[in-house]
Coordinates of C-alpha atoms in Angstrom, one line a residue:
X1 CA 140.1 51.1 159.1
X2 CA 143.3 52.7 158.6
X3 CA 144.0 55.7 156.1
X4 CA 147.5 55.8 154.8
X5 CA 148.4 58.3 152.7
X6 CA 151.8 58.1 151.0
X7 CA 154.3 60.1 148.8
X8 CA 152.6 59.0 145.8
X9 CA 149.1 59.9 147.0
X10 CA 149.3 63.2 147.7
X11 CA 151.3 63.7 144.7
X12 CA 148.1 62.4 143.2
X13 CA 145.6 64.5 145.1
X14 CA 147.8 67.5 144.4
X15 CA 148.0 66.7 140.6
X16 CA 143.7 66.7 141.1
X17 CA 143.7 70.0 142.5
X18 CA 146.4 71.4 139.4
X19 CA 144.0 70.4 136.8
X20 CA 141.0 72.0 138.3
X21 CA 142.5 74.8 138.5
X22 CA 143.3 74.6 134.9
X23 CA 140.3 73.9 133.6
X24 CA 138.7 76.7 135.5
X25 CA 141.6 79.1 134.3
X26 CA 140.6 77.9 130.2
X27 CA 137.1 77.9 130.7
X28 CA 137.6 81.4 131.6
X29 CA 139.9 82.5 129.4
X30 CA 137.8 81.2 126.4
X31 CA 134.7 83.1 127.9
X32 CA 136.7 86.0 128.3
X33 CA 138.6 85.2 124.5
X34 CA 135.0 84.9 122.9
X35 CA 133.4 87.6 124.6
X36 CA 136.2 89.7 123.3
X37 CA 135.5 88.5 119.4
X38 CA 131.6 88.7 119.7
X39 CA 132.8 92.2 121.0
X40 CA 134.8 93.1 118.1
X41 CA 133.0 91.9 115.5
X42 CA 129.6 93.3 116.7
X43 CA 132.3 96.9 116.7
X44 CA 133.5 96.0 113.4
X45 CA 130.0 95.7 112.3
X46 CA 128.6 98.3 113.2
X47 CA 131.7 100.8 112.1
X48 CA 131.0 98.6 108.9
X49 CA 127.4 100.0 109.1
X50 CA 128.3 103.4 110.1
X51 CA 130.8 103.6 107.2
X52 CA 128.1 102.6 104.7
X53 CA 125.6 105.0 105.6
X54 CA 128.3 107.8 105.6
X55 CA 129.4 106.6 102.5
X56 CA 125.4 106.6 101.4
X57 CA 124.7 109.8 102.5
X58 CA 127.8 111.3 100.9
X59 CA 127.0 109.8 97.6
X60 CA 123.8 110.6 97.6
X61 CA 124.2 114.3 98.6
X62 CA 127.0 114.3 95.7
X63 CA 124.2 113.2 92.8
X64 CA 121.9 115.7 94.1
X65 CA 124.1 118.6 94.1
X66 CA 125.4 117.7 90.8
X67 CA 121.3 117.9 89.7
X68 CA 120.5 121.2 91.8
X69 CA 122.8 122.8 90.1
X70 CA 121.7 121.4 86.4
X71 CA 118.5 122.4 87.5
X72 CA 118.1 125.6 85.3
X73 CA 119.0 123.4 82.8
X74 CA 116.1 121.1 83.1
X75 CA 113.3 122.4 81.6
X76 CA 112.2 119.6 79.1
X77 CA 111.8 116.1 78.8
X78 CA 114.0 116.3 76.5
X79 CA 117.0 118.2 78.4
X80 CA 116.5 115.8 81.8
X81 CA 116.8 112.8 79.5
X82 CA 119.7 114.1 77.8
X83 CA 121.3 115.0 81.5
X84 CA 120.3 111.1 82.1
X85 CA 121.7 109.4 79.1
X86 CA 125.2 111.7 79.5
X87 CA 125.4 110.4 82.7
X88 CA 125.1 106.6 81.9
X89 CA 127.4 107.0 79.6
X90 CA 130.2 108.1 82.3
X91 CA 129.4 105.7 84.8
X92 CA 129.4 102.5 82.4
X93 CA 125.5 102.2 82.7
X94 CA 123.4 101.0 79.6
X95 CA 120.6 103.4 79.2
X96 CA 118.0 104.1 76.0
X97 CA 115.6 107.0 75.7
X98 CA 112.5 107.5 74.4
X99 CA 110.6 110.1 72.8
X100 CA 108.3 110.7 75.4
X101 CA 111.4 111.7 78.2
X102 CA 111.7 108.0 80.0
X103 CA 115.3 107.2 80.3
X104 CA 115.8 103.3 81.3
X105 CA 118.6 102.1 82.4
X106 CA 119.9 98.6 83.2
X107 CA 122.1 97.1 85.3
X108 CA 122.7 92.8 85.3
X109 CA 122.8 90.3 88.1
X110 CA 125.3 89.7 90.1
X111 CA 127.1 86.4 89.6
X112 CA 125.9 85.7 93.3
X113 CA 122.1 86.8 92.5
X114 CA 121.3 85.0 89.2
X115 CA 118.2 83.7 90.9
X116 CA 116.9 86.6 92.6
X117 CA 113.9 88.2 91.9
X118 CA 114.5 90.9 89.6
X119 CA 113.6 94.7 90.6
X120 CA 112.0 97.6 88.5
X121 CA 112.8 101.1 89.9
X122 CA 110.3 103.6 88.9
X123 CA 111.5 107.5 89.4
X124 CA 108.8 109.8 88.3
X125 CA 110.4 113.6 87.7
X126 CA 108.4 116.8 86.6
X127 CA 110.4 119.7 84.8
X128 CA 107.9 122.0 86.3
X129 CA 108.6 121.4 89.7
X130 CA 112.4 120.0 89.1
X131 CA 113.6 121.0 92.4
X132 CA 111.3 118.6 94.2
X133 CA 112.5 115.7 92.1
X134 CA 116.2 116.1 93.1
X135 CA 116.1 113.6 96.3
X136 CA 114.1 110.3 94.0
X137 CA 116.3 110.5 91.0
X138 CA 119.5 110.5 93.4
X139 CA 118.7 108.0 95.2
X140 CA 118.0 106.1 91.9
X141 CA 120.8 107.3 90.6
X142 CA 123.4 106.0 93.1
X143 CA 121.1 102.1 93.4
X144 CA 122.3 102.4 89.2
X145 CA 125.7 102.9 90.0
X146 CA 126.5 101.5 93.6
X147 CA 123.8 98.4 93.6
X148 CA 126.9 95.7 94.9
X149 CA 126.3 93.1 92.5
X150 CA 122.2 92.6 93.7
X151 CA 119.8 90.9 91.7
X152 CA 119.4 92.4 88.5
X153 CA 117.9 95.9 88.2
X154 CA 115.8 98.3 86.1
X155 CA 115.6 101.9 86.5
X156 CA 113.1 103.9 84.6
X157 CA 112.8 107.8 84.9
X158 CA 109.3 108.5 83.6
X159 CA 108.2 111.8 82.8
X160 CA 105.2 113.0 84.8
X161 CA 105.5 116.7 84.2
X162 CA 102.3 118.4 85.2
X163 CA 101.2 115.3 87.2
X164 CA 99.6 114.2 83.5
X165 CA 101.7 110.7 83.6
X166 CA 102.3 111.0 80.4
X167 CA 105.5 109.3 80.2
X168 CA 104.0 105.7 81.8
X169 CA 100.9 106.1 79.5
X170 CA 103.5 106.0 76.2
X171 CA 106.5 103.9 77.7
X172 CA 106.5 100.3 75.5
X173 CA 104.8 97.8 77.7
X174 CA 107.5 95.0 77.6
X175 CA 110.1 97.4 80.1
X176 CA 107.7 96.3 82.8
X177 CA 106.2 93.0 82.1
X178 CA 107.1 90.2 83.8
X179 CA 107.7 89.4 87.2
X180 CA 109.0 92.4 89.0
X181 CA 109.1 93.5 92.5
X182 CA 108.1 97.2 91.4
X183 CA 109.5 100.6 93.5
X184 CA 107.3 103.3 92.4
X185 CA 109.6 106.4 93.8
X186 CA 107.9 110.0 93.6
X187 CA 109.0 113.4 95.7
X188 CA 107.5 116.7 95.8
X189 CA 106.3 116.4 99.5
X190 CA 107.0 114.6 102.4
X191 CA 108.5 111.2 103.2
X192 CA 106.4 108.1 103.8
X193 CA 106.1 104.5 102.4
X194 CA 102.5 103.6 101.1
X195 CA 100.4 100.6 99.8
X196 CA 97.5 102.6 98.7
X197 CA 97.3 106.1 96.3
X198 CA 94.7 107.9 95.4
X199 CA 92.3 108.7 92.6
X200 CA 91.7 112.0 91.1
X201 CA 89.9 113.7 88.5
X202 CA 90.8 116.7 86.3
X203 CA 88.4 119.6 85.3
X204 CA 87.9 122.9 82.8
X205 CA 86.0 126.0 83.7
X206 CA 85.4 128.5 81.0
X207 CA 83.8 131.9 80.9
X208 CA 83.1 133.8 77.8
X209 CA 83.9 137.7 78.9
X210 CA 83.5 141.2 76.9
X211 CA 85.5 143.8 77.3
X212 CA 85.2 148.0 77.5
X213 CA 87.1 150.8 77.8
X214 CA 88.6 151.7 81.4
X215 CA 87.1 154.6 83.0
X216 CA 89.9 154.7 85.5
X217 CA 93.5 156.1 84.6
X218 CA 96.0 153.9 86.7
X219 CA 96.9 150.1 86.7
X220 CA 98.4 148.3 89.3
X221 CA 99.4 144.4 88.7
X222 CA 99.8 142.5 92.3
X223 CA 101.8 139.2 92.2
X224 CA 102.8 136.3 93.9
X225 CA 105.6 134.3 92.8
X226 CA 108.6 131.9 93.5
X227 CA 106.3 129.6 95.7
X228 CA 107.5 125.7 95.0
X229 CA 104.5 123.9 93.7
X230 CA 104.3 120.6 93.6
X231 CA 101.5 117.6 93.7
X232 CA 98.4 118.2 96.0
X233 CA 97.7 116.5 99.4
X234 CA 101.7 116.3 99.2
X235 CA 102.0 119.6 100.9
X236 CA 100.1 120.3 103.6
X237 CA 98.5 124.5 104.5
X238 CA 99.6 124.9 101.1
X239 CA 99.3 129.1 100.2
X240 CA 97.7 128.8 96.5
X241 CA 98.7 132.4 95.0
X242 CA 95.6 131.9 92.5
X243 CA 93.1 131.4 95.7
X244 CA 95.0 133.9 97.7
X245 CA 94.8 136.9 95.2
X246 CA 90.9 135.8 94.1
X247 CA 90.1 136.1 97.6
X248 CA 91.8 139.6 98.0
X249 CA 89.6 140.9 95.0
X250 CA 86.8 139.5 96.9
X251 CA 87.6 141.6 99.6
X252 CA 87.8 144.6 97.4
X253 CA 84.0 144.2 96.3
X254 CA 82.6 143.5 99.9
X255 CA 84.5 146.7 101.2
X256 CA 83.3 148.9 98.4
X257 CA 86.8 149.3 96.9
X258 CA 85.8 150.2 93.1
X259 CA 88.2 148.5 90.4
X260 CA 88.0 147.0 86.8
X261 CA 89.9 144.0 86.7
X262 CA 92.3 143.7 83.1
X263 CA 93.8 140.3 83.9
X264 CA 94.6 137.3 86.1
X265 CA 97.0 134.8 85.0
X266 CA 98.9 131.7 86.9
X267 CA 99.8 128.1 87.5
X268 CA 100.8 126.1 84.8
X269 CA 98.2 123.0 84.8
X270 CA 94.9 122.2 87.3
X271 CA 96.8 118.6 88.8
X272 CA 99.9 120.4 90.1
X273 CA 100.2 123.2 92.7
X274 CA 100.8 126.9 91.2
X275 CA 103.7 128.5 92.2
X276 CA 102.8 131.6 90.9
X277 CA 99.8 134.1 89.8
X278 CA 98.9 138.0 88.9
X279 CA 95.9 139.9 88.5
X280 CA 96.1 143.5 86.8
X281 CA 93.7 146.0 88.4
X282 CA 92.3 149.5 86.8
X283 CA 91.4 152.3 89.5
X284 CA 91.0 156.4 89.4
X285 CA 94.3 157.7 90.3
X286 CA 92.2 159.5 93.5
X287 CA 91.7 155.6 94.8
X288 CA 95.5 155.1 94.5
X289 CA 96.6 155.8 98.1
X290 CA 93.9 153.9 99.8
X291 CA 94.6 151.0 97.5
X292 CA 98.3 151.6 98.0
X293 CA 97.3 151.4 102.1
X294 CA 95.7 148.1 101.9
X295 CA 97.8 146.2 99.9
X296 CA 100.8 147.5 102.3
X297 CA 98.8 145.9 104.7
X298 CA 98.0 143.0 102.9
X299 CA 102.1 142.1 101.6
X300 CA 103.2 142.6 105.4
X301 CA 100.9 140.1 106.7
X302 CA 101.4 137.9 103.9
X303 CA 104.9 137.6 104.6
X304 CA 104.6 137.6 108.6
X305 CA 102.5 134.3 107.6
X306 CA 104.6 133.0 104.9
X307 CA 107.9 133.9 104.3
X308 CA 109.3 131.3 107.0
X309 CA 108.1 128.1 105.5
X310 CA 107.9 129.4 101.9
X311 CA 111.6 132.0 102.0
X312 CA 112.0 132.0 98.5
X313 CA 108.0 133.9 98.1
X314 CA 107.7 137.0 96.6
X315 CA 104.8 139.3 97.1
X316 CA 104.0 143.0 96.3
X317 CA 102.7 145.4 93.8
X318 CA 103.5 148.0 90.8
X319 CA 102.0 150.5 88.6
X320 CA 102.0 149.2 85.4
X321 CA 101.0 151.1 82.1
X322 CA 97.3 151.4 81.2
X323 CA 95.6 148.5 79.5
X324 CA 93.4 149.2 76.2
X325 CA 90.6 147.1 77.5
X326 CA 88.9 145.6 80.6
X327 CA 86.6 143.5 81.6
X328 CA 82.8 144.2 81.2
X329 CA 81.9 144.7 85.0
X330 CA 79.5 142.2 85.3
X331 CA 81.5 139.1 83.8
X332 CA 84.6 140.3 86.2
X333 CA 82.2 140.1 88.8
X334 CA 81.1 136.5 87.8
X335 CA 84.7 136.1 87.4
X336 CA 85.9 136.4 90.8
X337 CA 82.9 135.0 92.3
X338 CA 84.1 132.0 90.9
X339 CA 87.5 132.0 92.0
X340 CA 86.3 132.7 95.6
X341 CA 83.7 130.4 95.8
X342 CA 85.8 127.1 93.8
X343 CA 86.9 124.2 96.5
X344 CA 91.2 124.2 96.8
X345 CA 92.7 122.2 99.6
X346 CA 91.6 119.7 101.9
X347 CA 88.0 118.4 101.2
X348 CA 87.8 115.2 103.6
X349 CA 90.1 114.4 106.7
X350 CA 89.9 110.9 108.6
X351 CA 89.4 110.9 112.6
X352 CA 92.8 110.2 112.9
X353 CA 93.3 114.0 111.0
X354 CA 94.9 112.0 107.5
X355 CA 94.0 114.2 104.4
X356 CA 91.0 111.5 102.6
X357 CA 90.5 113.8 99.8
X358 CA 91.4 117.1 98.9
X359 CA 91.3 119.7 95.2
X360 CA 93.7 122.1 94.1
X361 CA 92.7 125.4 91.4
X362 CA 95.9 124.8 89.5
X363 CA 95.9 127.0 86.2
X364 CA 94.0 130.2 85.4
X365 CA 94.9 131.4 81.8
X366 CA 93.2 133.8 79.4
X367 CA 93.0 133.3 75.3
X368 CA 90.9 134.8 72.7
X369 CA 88.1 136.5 74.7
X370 CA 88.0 133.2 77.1
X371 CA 89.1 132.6 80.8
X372 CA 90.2 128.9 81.5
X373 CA 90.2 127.8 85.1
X374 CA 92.4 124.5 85.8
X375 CA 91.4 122.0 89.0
X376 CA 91.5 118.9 90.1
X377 CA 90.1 116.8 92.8
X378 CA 92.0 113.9 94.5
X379 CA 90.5 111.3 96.9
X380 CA 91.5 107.7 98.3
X381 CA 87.5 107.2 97.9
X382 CA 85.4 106.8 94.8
X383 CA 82.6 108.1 96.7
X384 CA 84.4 111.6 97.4
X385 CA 85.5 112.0 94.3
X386 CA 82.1 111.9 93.0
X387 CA 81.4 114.9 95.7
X388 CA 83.7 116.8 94.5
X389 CA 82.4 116.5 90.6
X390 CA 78.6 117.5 92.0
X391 CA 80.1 120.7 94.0
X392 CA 82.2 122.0 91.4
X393 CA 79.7 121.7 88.7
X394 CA 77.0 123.4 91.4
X395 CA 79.5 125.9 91.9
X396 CA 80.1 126.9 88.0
X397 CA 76.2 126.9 87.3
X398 CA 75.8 129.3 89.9
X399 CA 78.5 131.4 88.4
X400 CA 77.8 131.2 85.0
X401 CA 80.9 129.1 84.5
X402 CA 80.9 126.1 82.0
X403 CA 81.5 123.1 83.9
X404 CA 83.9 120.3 81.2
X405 CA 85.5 117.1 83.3
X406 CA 88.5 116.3 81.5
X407 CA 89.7 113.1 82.8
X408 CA 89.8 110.7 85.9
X409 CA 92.3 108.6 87.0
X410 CA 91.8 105.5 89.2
X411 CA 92.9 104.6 92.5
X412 CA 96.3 101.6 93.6
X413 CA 95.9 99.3 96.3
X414 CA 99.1 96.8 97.1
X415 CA 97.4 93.1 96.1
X416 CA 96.5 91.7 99.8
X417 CA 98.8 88.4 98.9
X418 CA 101.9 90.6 97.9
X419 CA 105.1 89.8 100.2
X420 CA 106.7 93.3 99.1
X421 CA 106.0 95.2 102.4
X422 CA 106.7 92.7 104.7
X423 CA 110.3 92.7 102.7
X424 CA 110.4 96.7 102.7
X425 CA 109.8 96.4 106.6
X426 CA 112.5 94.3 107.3
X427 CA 115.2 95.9 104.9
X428 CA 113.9 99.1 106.8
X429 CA 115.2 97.7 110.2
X430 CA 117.7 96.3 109.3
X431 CA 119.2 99.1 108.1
X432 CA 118.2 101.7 110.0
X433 CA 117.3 99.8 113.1
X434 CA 113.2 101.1 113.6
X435 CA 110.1 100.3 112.6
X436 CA 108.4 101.5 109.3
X437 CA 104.8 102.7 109.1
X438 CA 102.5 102.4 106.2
X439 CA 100.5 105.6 105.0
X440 CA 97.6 105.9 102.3
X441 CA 98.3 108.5 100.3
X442 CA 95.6 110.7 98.5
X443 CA 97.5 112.0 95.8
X444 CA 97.8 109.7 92.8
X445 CA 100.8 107.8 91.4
X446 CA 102.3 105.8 88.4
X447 CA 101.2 102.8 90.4
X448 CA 97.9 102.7 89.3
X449 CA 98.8 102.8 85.5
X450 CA 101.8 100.3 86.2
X451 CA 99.4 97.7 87.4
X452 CA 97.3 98.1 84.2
X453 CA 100.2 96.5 82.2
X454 CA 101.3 94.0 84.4
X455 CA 99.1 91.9 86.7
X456 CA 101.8 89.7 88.3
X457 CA 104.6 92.5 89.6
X458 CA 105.0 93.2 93.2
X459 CA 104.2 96.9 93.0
X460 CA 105.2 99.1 96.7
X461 CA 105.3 103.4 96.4
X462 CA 107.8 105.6 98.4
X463 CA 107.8 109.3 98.7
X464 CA 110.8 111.5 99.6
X465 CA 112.4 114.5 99.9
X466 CA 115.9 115.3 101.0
X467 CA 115.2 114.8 104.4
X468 CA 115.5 111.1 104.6
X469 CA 117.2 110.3 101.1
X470 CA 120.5 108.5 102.6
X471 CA 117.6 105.8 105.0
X472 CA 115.5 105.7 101.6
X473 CA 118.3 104.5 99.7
X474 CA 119.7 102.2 102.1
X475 CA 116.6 101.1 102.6
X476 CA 116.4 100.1 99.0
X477 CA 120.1 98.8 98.7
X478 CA 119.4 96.4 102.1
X479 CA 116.2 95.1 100.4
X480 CA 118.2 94.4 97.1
X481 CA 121.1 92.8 98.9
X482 CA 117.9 90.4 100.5
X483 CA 116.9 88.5 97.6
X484 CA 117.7 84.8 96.9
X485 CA 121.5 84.3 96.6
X486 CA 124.4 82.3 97.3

């Protein structure tokens, strides 16, 4: 067979080769084209990303700075509501008060999110322990203002000053029936997402004293102040300045150190952590310098211990001028017996070292020929709680104290069908690109009075300090921006 090849044939076979080529060359080019594009857009979204959180974060630290420096201001119900409703007011937000201090504000749906599922923000504050509030109500704060046209939104500031919870107990029902996905935001502690809070249960001790005439002729008053406070089991190795000086008048008995006591006063209620307490002291004046010795002693390795997680602390002594009357010896005796031997802090820890239960001597406070000692016990377990009752009522019989439980407040546990932390989880990660944990916290929140009024809401707690406000809050904003839509 013979092969001719002419003109017009290798034309053709060249023409063959040509367009290989050029196919190659395009299929190239558009690899290299979209690589380029899936390039810039995953840059542009993650500047877009970047830009957000900055713009989060300097939002965020712009709402709490405004309320640090209101804070001296805060020191009512009343006043933070006020500070609440002024604000509203500026930024276009509608926003009623009530009488008991909750300020609720509410912000529609976006035309996009008419069928989302609508959100109830819960911010508890505390005017007692303000400072620790600052992080949750700016973080709700900037979801009332900068929410991007989300599903519709309602943000309730509840007061919960001394940890009572009195602000959920007297808000009208119909602000939080229906059905909600529920944020319970709280702060004064650390930062941690939980489906399960605690339990707790409040108590009185009283002691009927008489009084006499010092016999010695100087008075010295010891104090610790300007510790934070807060809720227990939300700060940890917490130095409780009522425990701290009962313990140091212990020490004065067992090493024969002779004193008549006058007074002890601190903390402001038994469910919150006292940031301060005194005790007034009557010795001879001959006593003076070795007294003077060993609470030198005692301030300088208070402070070696404390000063560097706790700054703001304040610890010392002064003479102070000579009460009228004392304490008959034996019921000052009784009297610090009791405040030695009374359970604060940790009472339980799990294997994994989580805090299970734990109590808190919150209040001492004299009226009318009466001390009243404060406490309360918390517990993610029925059965501890009970524990807690039997030894601190053992305790007070042995002392002479009368034992009074006051009140007891019941545990929260996320409904096992709920679909809220699944949604939290993925918000979470999406925003901040790890994975979120869920804790059980022992301390006790709104969430266990919020499910009392509405059975069908989605109810999920978070707890926060400044530390992770700006992931908190985008946390929240992400979730928001999840719901149904077009």
């Amino acid at each position: 067979m013979k092969l001719v090849i002419g003109s017009k044939g290798l034309l053709i076979k060249t023409n063959r080769k040509i367009n290989r080529r050029t196919v190659i060359l395009i299929i190239l080019a558009l690899v290299v084209l979209i690589a380029a594009v899936v390039g810039a857009l995953k840059y542009n979204n993650k500047q877009k990303a970047l830009s957000e959180k900055t713009s989060i974060e300097t939002k965020t630290l712009a709402y709490a700075t405004d309320l640090e420096d209101s804070k001296e201001s805060m020191t009512s119900p009343d006043a933070v509501a006020q500070y609440l409703t002024n604000w509203a007011k500026a930024k276009g937000v509608t926003c009623k008060a009530d009488t008991a201090g909750n300020v609720i504000m509410n912000i529609p749906a976006g035309k996009d999110y008419k069928k989302a599922k609508p959100t109830l923000l819960v911010c508890s504050y505390n005017v007692d322990h303000f400072e620790g509030c600052i992080a949750p109500m700016a973080l709700s704060l900037y979801l009332a203002k900068n929410n991007d046209d989300t599903g519709k939104l309602r943000i309730i500031f509840t007061n919960n000053t001394e940890n009572s919870f009195k602000g959920i107990q007297a808000l009208d029902k119909d602000y939080i029936k229906g059905d909600w996905n529920i944020i319970c935001v709280n702060g004064n502690g650390n930062n941690f997402w939980s489906t399960k809070t605690g339990g707790s249960s409040s108590y009185e001790f009283t002691k009927k004293y008489s009084t006499s005439k010092p016999k010695g002729n100087k008075a010295i008053k010891i104090y610790i102040k300007g510790l934070p406070g807060g809720v227990p089991t939300l700060v940890s190795s917490y130095p409780n300045p009522i425990k701290e000086l009962g313990n140091l008048l212990a020490s004065f008995k067992t090493n024969a150190y002779i004193y008549e006591l006058a007074d002890f006063q601190g903390g402001q209620s038994g469910t919150t952590l006292p940031s301060e307490a005194s005790t007034t002291i009557v010795i001879n004046e001959n006593d003076f310098q070795k007294f003077s010795n060993k609470l030198d002693s005692y301030v300088e390795k208070y402070k070696e211990k404390r000063t560097e997680k706790y700054p703001e602390v304040e610890i010392g002594y002064e003479e102070v001028k000579l009460p009228k009357r004392v304490m008959k010896r034996s019921d000052a005796d009784e009297f610090v017996s009791v405040l030695y031997t009374l359970l604060d802090g940790v009472y339980y820890k799990d294997n994994d070292d989580k805090t299970v239960s734990a109590t808190n001597i919150g209040s001492v406070s004299e009226n009318d020929g009466h001390y009243s000692v404060l406490a309360s016990g918390n517990s993610l377990e029925a059965s501890a709680l009970s524990e807690i009752d039997t030894a601190y009522k053992t305790i007070c019989g042995l002392s002479n104290i009368k034992y009074n439980k006051q009140g007891e407040q019941e545990s929260w546990k996320i409904s096992d069908d709920s679909t809220l932390p699944s949604q939290i989880m993925d918000a979470f990660r999406m925003y901040s690109g790890k994975n979120l944990e869920y804790t059980e916290s022992a301390a006790p929140s709104v969430a266990s009075y919020i499910v009392k009024y509405n059975k069908k809401a989605d109810i999920i707690c978070v707890n926060l300090n400044s530390d992770r406000l700006e992931r908190y809050t985008g946390t929240i904003l992400t979730f928001l921006r999840n719901q149904e839509h077009k």
